[in-house]
């Protein structure tokens, strides 16, 4: 008998999870787009009685409300520390829905100035046994102007009127824009979307746009951040970095963040490092993982991403950190927070573990708060407290 209180999780476990146990079968990008189309329809028609009831049921099943999970960071109210990472809802099609899955915030994008189709398909691959994914999507999105239209279509409120629906927007450089004109490209997108984003992310770390990671060079990054910072009504700014930087490069970026009074860092993006799985064959192409282009995400990235968060927190514990990469359980989320992350984001882990992952993480954090006799989640940040069963 299906537990009515967990009906959506049961549907996911019975219909989707079996697909995710194999590398092959339904194409990973097709499955993602199909899921997003259902969410888009729901977001656009949330006032329909049936959809309204479904959304209410989602909220009841996945939302965990507790004041000990609340934080105010950079003047933004986060009702809980678990967010949806950028990359799933690139065009903001389901911007009004993510809070119903229990997320404390959602990051839309990556969005670019110009619409672009991204890299040739196939470009997204499951590594089921490793609970990982390889992607070389290439910032496929419909462009900044279209994102504004999507927000208007869904009646997404301007940030100054919005309650309990925290949205970040992740900005990237258009593929056709040269590095010398990258700043102008970012600025155009930001000017259009500032009214809608609680915080903005400058993405200079995707491995799938040629030359983009060169913008992590402190000199180029300083020029870009200064121009963005000077925009009228500029929201809190975060920089998303790659996991493949040397610690020296990370330290240089941290110093820049401090010097330029940037609000924080998101660590990390996907990795070009194959993390010990170089000989793993991608069945759809017949090539080894070491021979494939693209960034690796999911469980294999967990340890490396956590070390980077810990390293940055040790450099300066005043830098606001959002931890992402391989978080797939309450334990891994707690570890990332205790290593220095104020907030965490999930994507690949959420796909494999299903929507129940969000409330599981939040309830797990609350359990650890009780065990360690803390007042709130903020007290756990950078504490190095262990997970206790």
CSV table of C-alpha atoms in Angstrom, one decimal:
chain,number,residue,atom,x,y,z
A,1,UNK,CA,0.0,0.0,0.0
A,2,UNK,CA,1.3,3.5,-0.9
A,3,UNK,CA,1.8,5.9,2.0
A,4,UNK,CA,-0.4,8.8,1.1
A,5,UNK,CA,1.9,11.2,3.0
A,6,UNK,CA,4.7,10.2,0.7
A,7,UNK,CA,2.9,9.8,-2.6
A,8,UNK,CA,5.2,11.9,-4.8
A,9,UNK,CA,8.3,10.3,-3.4
A,10,UNK,CA,6.8,6.9,-4.0
A,11,UNK,CA,6.0,7.8,-7.6
A,12,UNK,CA,9.6,8.9,-8.1
A,13,UNK,CA,11.0,5.8,-6.5
A,14,UNK,CA,8.7,3.5,-8.6
A,15,UNK,CA,8.9,5.3,-12.0
A,16,UNK,CA,12.2,7.3,-12.1
A,17,UNK,CA,14.6,5.6,-9.8
A,18,UNK,CA,14.7,2.3,-11.9
A,19,UNK,CA,15.7,4.4,-14.9
A,20,UNK,CA,18.5,6.0,-13.0
A,21,UNK,CA,20.0,2.6,-12.1
A,22,UNK,CA,21.4,2.2,-15.6
A,23,UNK,CA,23.7,4.4,-17.7
A,24,UNK,CA,21.7,3.6,-20.8
A,25,UNK,CA,18.0,3.6,-21.5
A,26,UNK,CA,16.1,6.9,-21.5
A,27,UNK,CA,18.5,9.7,-22.5
A,28,UNK,CA,19.6,11.8,-19.4
A,29,UNK,CA,18.9,15.1,-21.1
A,30,UNK,CA,15.5,14.0,-22.4
A,31,UNK,CA,14.5,12.8,-18.9
A,32,UNK,CA,15.6,16.2,-17.4
A,33,UNK,CA,13.7,18.2,-20.1
A,34,UNK,CA,10.6,16.0,-19.7
A,35,UNK,CA,10.6,16.5,-15.9
A,36,UNK,CA,11.1,20.3,-16.3
A,37,UNK,CA,8.3,20.5,-18.9
A,38,UNK,CA,5.9,19.1,-16.3
A,39,UNK,CA,7.1,21.6,-13.7
A,40,UNK,CA,6.9,24.4,-16.2
A,41,UNK,CA,3.2,23.6,-17.0
A,42,UNK,CA,2.5,23.5,-13.2
A,43,UNK,CA,4.2,26.8,-12.6
A,44,UNK,CA,2.4,28.5,-15.5
A,45,UNK,CA,-1.0,27.1,-14.4
A,46,UNK,CA,-0.7,27.0,-10.6
A,47,UNK,CA,-4.1,28.7,-10.2
A,48,UNK,CA,-5.9,25.8,-11.8
A,49,UNK,CA,-7.8,23.9,-9.0
A,50,UNK,CA,-6.2,20.5,-9.7
A,51,UNK,CA,-2.7,21.9,-10.0
A,52,UNK,CA,-3.2,24.1,-7.0
A,53,UNK,CA,-4.0,21.0,-5.0
A,54,UNK,CA,-1.0,19.1,-6.3
A,55,UNK,CA,1.3,22.0,-5.4
A,56,UNK,CA,-0.2,22.1,-1.9
A,57,UNK,CA,0.5,18.4,-1.5
A,58,UNK,CA,4.1,18.9,-2.7
A,59,UNK,CA,4.5,21.5,0.0
A,60,UNK,CA,3.1,19.3,2.7
A,61,UNK,CA,5.3,16.4,1.7
A,62,UNK,CA,8.6,18.1,1.2
A,63,UNK,CA,8.7,21.3,3.2
A,64,UNK,CA,10.3,21.4,6.7
A,65,UNK,CA,9.7,24.6,8.6
A,66,UNK,CA,11.8,25.4,11.7
A,67,UNK,CA,13.2,28.8,12.8
A,68,UNK,CA,16.5,27.1,13.7
A,69,UNK,CA,17.1,26.6,9.9
A,70,UNK,CA,16.6,30.3,9.1
A,71,UNK,CA,19.6,32.5,8.3
A,72,UNK,CA,20.0,36.1,7.2
A,73,UNK,CA,23.0,36.4,4.8
A,74,UNK,CA,23.9,39.5,2.9
A,75,UNK,CA,20.5,40.9,4.0
A,76,UNK,CA,18.7,38.0,2.4
A,77,UNK,CA,16.3,35.8,4.4
A,78,UNK,CA,17.0,32.1,3.7
A,79,UNK,CA,14.2,30.0,5.4
A,80,UNK,CA,16.6,27.0,5.3
A,81,UNK,CA,20.1,26.3,4.0
A,82,UNK,CA,19.4,23.9,1.2
A,83,UNK,CA,19.1,25.2,-2.4
A,84,UNK,CA,18.7,23.9,-5.9
A,85,UNK,CA,22.0,24.4,-7.8
A,86,UNK,CA,22.2,26.2,-11.1
A,87,UNK,CA,21.9,24.1,-14.3
A,88,UNK,CA,18.5,22.4,-13.9
A,89,UNK,CA,16.2,25.4,-14.5
A,90,UNK,CA,18.3,27.3,-16.9
A,91,UNK,CA,15.4,29.4,-18.3
A,92,UNK,CA,13.5,30.0,-15.0
A,93,UNK,CA,10.6,27.9,-16.3
A,94,UNK,CA,9.7,26.6,-12.9
A,95,UNK,CA,10.8,29.6,-10.8
A,96,UNK,CA,7.6,29.6,-8.7
A,97,UNK,CA,7.7,25.8,-8.0
A,98,UNK,CA,11.0,25.1,-6.3
A,99,UNK,CA,10.0,26.3,-2.8
A,100,UNK,CA,7.2,23.7,-2.9
A,101,UNK,CA,9.9,21.0,-3.0
A,102,UNK,CA,11.3,22.3,0.3
A,103,UNK,CA,14.2,24.3,-1.1
A,104,UNK,CA,15.2,27.4,0.9
A,105,UNK,CA,16.4,29.0,-2.4
A,106,UNK,CA,16.8,28.2,-6.0
A,107,UNK,CA,19.5,29.3,-8.5
A,108,UNK,CA,18.2,30.0,-12.0
A,109,UNK,CA,20.5,29.7,-15.0
A,110,UNK,CA,23.2,29.8,-16.2
A,111,UNK,CA,21.8,32.6,-18.4
A,112,UNK,CA,23.8,34.4,-21.1
A,113,UNK,CA,23.2,37.7,-22.9
A,114,UNK,CA,22.5,35.8,-26.2
A,115,UNK,CA,20.3,32.7,-26.6
A,116,UNK,CA,22.5,29.7,-27.5
A,117,UNK,CA,21.9,26.1,-28.2
A,118,UNK,CA,24.9,24.8,-26.4
A,119,UNK,CA,27.2,22.0,-27.4
A,120,UNK,CA,26.3,19.1,-29.8
A,121,UNK,CA,24.3,16.2,-28.4
A,122,UNK,CA,24.7,13.8,-26.7
A,123,UNK,CA,26.1,16.0,-23.9
A,124,UNK,CA,24.7,14.7,-20.7
A,125,UNK,CA,25.6,11.2,-19.4
A,126,UNK,CA,24.6,9.2,-16.3
A,127,UNK,CA,27.3,7.2,-14.4
A,128,UNK,CA,24.7,5.3,-12.4
A,129,UNK,CA,27.1,3.1,-10.3
A,130,UNK,CA,29.1,6.1,-9.2
A,131,UNK,CA,26.0,8.3,-8.6
A,132,UNK,CA,27.6,10.8,-10.9
A,133,UNK,CA,27.0,12.7,-14.2
A,134,UNK,CA,29.2,14.0,-17.0
A,135,UNK,CA,27.9,17.1,-18.8
A,136,UNK,CA,29.1,19.3,-21.6
A,137,UNK,CA,25.9,21.3,-22.1
A,138,UNK,CA,27.6,24.6,-22.9
A,139,UNK,CA,25.3,27.1,-21.3
A,140,UNK,CA,22.3,26.2,-23.5
A,141,UNK,CA,19.6,28.7,-22.6
A,142,UNK,CA,17.2,31.1,-24.3
A,143,UNK,CA,19.0,34.3,-23.3
A,144,UNK,CA,18.5,37.0,-20.6
A,145,UNK,CA,15.5,38.7,-22.4
A,146,UNK,CA,13.6,35.5,-22.5
A,147,UNK,CA,14.2,34.8,-18.8
A,148,UNK,CA,12.5,38.2,-18.1
A,149,UNK,CA,9.6,37.1,-20.2
A,150,UNK,CA,9.4,33.8,-18.4
A,151,UNK,CA,9.3,35.5,-15.0
A,152,UNK,CA,6.5,37.8,-16.2
A,153,UNK,CA,4.6,34.9,-17.6
A,154,UNK,CA,4.7,33.1,-14.3
A,155,UNK,CA,4.0,36.3,-12.3
A,156,UNK,CA,7.2,36.0,-10.5
A,157,UNK,CA,7.3,39.0,-8.2
A,158,UNK,CA,10.1,41.5,-8.2
A,159,UNK,CA,12.5,40.7,-5.4
A,160,UNK,CA,11.3,43.7,-3.3
A,161,UNK,CA,7.7,42.2,-3.2
A,162,UNK,CA,8.6,38.5,-3.0
A,163,UNK,CA,8.2,36.4,0.1
A,164,UNK,CA,9.5,33.0,0.9
A,165,UNK,CA,10.8,32.4,-2.7
A,166,UNK,CA,14.5,33.3,-2.7
A,167,UNK,CA,15.9,33.3,-6.2
A,168,UNK,CA,19.5,33.6,-7.3
A,169,UNK,CA,20.5,34.0,-10.9
A,170,UNK,CA,23.7,32.5,-12.4
A,171,UNK,CA,25.2,34.6,-15.1
A,172,UNK,CA,27.7,33.3,-17.8
A,173,UNK,CA,29.4,34.6,-20.8
A,174,UNK,CA,27.9,34.0,-24.3
A,175,UNK,CA,29.9,31.6,-26.4
A,176,UNK,CA,30.1,34.1,-29.3
A,177,UNK,CA,31.4,36.9,-27.1
A,178,UNK,CA,35.2,37.3,-26.9
A,179,UNK,CA,37.0,37.4,-23.6
A,180,UNK,CA,37.8,41.0,-24.3
A,181,UNK,CA,34.1,41.9,-24.3
A,182,UNK,CA,33.1,39.5,-21.6
A,183,UNK,CA,32.4,42.3,-19.0
A,184,UNK,CA,29.9,44.0,-21.4
A,185,UNK,CA,28.2,40.6,-22.0
A,186,UNK,CA,27.7,40.0,-18.2
A,187,UNK,CA,26.6,43.6,-17.6
A,188,UNK,CA,23.8,43.4,-20.3
A,189,UNK,CA,22.3,40.3,-18.7
A,190,UNK,CA,22.6,41.7,-15.2
A,191,UNK,CA,20.9,45.0,-16.0
A,192,UNK,CA,17.9,43.1,-17.3
A,193,UNK,CA,17.6,40.7,-14.4
A,194,UNK,CA,18.7,42.6,-11.3
A,195,UNK,CA,15.1,43.4,-10.3
A,196,UNK,CA,14.4,39.7,-10.0
A,197,UNK,CA,17.4,38.2,-8.3
A,198,UNK,CA,18.0,38.1,-4.6
A,199,UNK,CA,21.6,37.4,-5.3
A,200,UNK,CA,23.7,37.2,-8.5
A,201,UNK,CA,26.4,34.6,-9.4
A,202,UNK,CA,29.2,35.4,-11.7
A,203,UNK,CA,30.0,32.0,-13.3
A,204,UNK,CA,33.6,32.0,-14.5
A,205,UNK,CA,34.2,28.3,-13.9
A,206,UNK,CA,32.2,26.1,-16.3
A,207,UNK,CA,34.5,23.8,-18.3
A,208,UNK,CA,32.1,23.8,-21.2
A,209,UNK,CA,32.5,27.3,-22.7
A,210,UNK,CA,35.9,27.7,-24.4
A,211,UNK,CA,38.2,30.2,-22.5
A,212,UNK,CA,35.7,30.9,-19.8
A,213,UNK,CA,37.9,29.7,-16.9
A,214,UNK,CA,40.5,32.2,-17.9
A,215,UNK,CA,38.2,34.8,-16.3
A,216,UNK,CA,39.2,33.3,-12.9
A,217,UNK,CA,42.5,35.0,-13.4
A,218,UNK,CA,42.5,37.7,-10.6
A,219,UNK,CA,43.3,40.6,-12.9
A,220,UNK,CA,40.5,39.7,-15.4
A,221,UNK,CA,38.1,38.8,-12.5
A,222,UNK,CA,38.8,42.1,-10.7
A,223,UNK,CA,37.9,44.1,-13.8
A,224,UNK,CA,34.7,42.2,-14.3
A,225,UNK,CA,33.6,42.4,-10.6
A,226,UNK,CA,34.3,46.1,-10.3
A,227,UNK,CA,32.1,46.9,-13.2
A,228,UNK,CA,29.3,44.6,-12.0
A,229,UNK,CA,29.6,46.0,-8.5
A,230,UNK,CA,29.0,49.6,-9.9
A,231,UNK,CA,25.7,48.7,-11.4
A,232,UNK,CA,22.7,50.5,-9.9
A,233,UNK,CA,20.9,48.3,-7.2
A,234,UNK,CA,23.5,45.6,-7.6
A,235,UNK,CA,22.4,42.6,-5.6
A,236,UNK,CA,24.7,40.6,-3.4
A,237,UNK,CA,27.4,39.0,-5.6
A,238,UNK,CA,28.9,35.5,-5.5
A,239,UNK,CA,31.6,34.1,-7.7
A,240,UNK,CA,31.4,30.5,-8.7
A,241,UNK,CA,34.8,28.8,-8.9
A,242,UNK,CA,36.1,25.5,-10.3
A,243,UNK,CA,37.2,22.6,-8.2
A,244,UNK,CA,40.3,22.3,-10.4
A,245,UNK,CA,42.1,25.4,-9.2
A,246,UNK,CA,45.3,25.2,-7.2
A,247,UNK,CA,45.1,26.3,-3.6
A,248,UNK,CA,47.3,29.2,-4.6
A,249,UNK,CA,44.8,30.3,-7.2
A,250,UNK,CA,42.0,29.9,-4.7
A,251,UNK,CA,43.9,32.0,-2.2
A,252,UNK,CA,44.4,34.8,-4.8
A,253,UNK,CA,40.6,34.8,-5.6
A,254,UNK,CA,39.8,34.9,-1.9
A,255,UNK,CA,42.0,38.0,-1.5
A,256,UNK,CA,40.3,39.6,-4.4
A,257,UNK,CA,36.9,38.8,-2.9
A,258,UNK,CA,38.0,40.5,0.3
A,259,UNK,CA,39.6,43.5,-1.4
A,260,UNK,CA,36.7,44.2,-3.6
A,261,UNK,CA,34.1,43.6,-0.9
A,262,UNK,CA,32.3,40.8,-2.9
A,263,UNK,CA,29.7,38.9,-0.9
A,264,UNK,CA,30.8,35.3,-1.3
A,265,UNK,CA,32.0,32.3,-3.2
A,266,UNK,CA,30.1,29.3,-4.5
A,267,UNK,CA,32.4,26.2,-4.5
A,268,UNK,CA,32.4,24.3,-6.7
A,269,UNK,CA,31.4,23.8,-10.3
A,270,UNK,CA,31.9,20.5,-12.1
A,271,UNK,CA,35.4,19.1,-12.5
A,272,UNK,CA,37.6,18.3,-15.4
A,273,UNK,CA,39.4,15.9,-13.0
A,274,UNK,CA,38.1,12.3,-13.5
A,275,UNK,CA,38.7,11.7,-9.8
A,276,UNK,CA,39.9,8.1,-10.2
A,277,UNK,CA,37.4,7.0,-12.8
A,278,UNK,CA,39.6,7.7,-15.9
A,279,UNK,CA,39.1,4.1,-17.2
A,280,UNK,CA,35.3,4.2,-16.8
A,281,UNK,CA,33.7,3.7,-20.2
A,282,UNK,CA,30.8,5.9,-21.3
A,283,UNK,CA,28.5,3.3,-22.9
A,284,UNK,CA,26.8,5.7,-25.3
A,285,UNK,CA,30.0,6.7,-27.0
A,286,UNK,CA,32.3,3.8,-26.3
A,287,UNK,CA,35.0,6.2,-25.0
A,288,UNK,CA,36.7,6.2,-21.7
A,289,UNK,CA,35.9,9.0,-19.2
A,290,UNK,CA,39.4,10.3,-19.6
A,291,UNK,CA,38.8,10.7,-23.4
A,292,UNK,CA,35.5,12.6,-23.0
A,293,UNK,CA,35.0,16.4,-22.7
A,294,UNK,CA,32.9,17.8,-20.0
A,295,UNK,CA,32.6,18.3,-16.3
A,296,UNK,CA,32.1,15.6,-13.7
A,297,UNK,CA,29.5,16.1,-11.0
A,298,UNK,CA,27.9,14.0,-8.2
A,299,UNK,CA,29.3,11.8,-5.5
A,300,UNK,CA,32.9,11.5,-6.8
A,301,UNK,CA,33.3,15.3,-6.3
A,302,UNK,CA,32.2,15.2,-2.7
A,303,UNK,CA,35.5,15.0,-1.0
A,304,UNK,CA,37.3,17.5,-3.2
A,305,UNK,CA,34.6,20.1,-3.0
A,306,UNK,CA,34.5,19.8,0.8
A,307,UNK,CA,38.2,20.3,1.1
A,308,UNK,CA,38.0,23.5,-0.9
A,309,UNK,CA,35.2,24.8,1.3
A,310,UNK,CA,37.3,24.0,4.4
A,311,UNK,CA,40.3,25.7,2.8
A,312,UNK,CA,38.5,28.9,2.0
A,313,UNK,CA,36.9,29.1,5.4
A,314,UNK,CA,40.3,28.7,7.0
A,315,UNK,CA,41.6,31.6,4.9
A,316,UNK,CA,38.9,34.0,6.1
A,317,UNK,CA,35.8,32.8,7.9
A,318,UNK,CA,34.0,36.0,7.0
A,319,UNK,CA,33.6,35.0,3.4
A,320,UNK,CA,30.1,33.7,2.8
A,321,UNK,CA,30.3,30.3,1.2
A,322,UNK,CA,27.7,28.2,-0.7
A,323,UNK,CA,28.9,24.6,-0.9
A,324,UNK,CA,27.9,22.5,-3.9
A,325,UNK,CA,29.3,19.3,-5.4
A,326,UNK,CA,28.5,15.7,-4.4
A,327,UNK,CA,26.0,16.5,-1.6
A,328,UNK,CA,23.7,13.6,-1.6
A,329,UNK,CA,22.8,12.9,2.0
A,330,UNK,CA,22.1,14.6,5.4
A,331,UNK,CA,25.6,13.6,6.4
A,332,UNK,CA,27.4,15.2,3.4
A,333,UNK,CA,25.3,18.3,3.8
A,334,UNK,CA,26.2,18.5,7.5
A,335,UNK,CA,29.9,18.0,6.8
A,336,UNK,CA,29.8,20.8,4.2
A,337,UNK,CA,28.2,23.2,6.7
A,338,UNK,CA,30.6,22.2,9.5
A,339,UNK,CA,33.5,22.8,7.0
A,340,UNK,CA,32.4,26.4,6.5
A,341,UNK,CA,29.5,26.6,4.1
A,342,UNK,CA,26.6,28.8,5.2
A,343,UNK,CA,24.4,27.3,2.5
A,344,UNK,CA,24.5,24.2,0.4
A,345,UNK,CA,23.1,23.3,-3.0
A,346,UNK,CA,22.1,20.0,-4.6
A,347,UNK,CA,21.5,18.9,-8.2
A,348,UNK,CA,23.0,15.5,-9.2
A,349,UNK,CA,22.4,14.0,-5.7
A,350,UNK,CA,18.8,15.3,-5.9
A,351,UNK,CA,18.2,13.5,-9.2
A,352,UNK,CA,19.6,10.2,-7.9
A,353,UNK,CA,18.0,10.3,-4.5
A,354,UNK,CA,14.8,11.9,-5.4
A,355,UNK,CA,12.8,14.8,-3.9
A,356,UNK,CA,12.8,13.3,-0.4
A,357,UNK,CA,16.5,14.3,-0.2
A,358,UNK,CA,15.6,17.9,0.7
A,359,UNK,CA,13.5,17.1,3.8
A,360,UNK,CA,15.9,14.3,4.7
A,361,UNK,CA,18.8,16.8,4.8
A,362,UNK,CA,16.8,19.4,6.7
A,363,UNK,CA,15.6,16.9,9.3
A,364,UNK,CA,19.1,15.5,9.6
A,365,UNK,CA,20.5,19.0,10.3
A,366,UNK,CA,17.8,19.6,12.9
A,367,UNK,CA,18.7,16.2,14.6
A,368,UNK,CA,22.4,17.2,14.7
A,369,UNK,CA,21.4,20.7,16.1
A,370,UNK,CA,19.6,18.8,18.9
A,371,UNK,CA,22.4,16.3,19.5
A,372,UNK,CA,25.1,19.0,19.7
A,373,UNK,CA,22.9,21.3,21.7
A,374,UNK,CA,23.1,24.2,19.2
A,375,UNK,CA,20.6,27.1,19.0
A,376,UNK,CA,20.5,27.1,15.2
A,377,UNK,CA,22.3,26.0,12.0
A,378,UNK,CA,24.4,29.1,12.0
A,379,UNK,CA,26.3,27.8,15.1
A,380,UNK,CA,27.4,24.8,13.1
A,381,UNK,CA,29.1,26.7,10.3
A,382,UNK,CA,32.8,26.0,10.3
A,383,UNK,CA,32.5,24.1,13.7
A,384,UNK,CA,34.0,20.9,12.4
A,385,UNK,CA,31.4,19.0,14.4
A,386,UNK,CA,31.1,15.3,13.5
A,387,UNK,CA,27.9,13.7,12.4
A,388,UNK,CA,26.5,11.6,15.3
A,389,UNK,CA,24.0,8.8,14.8
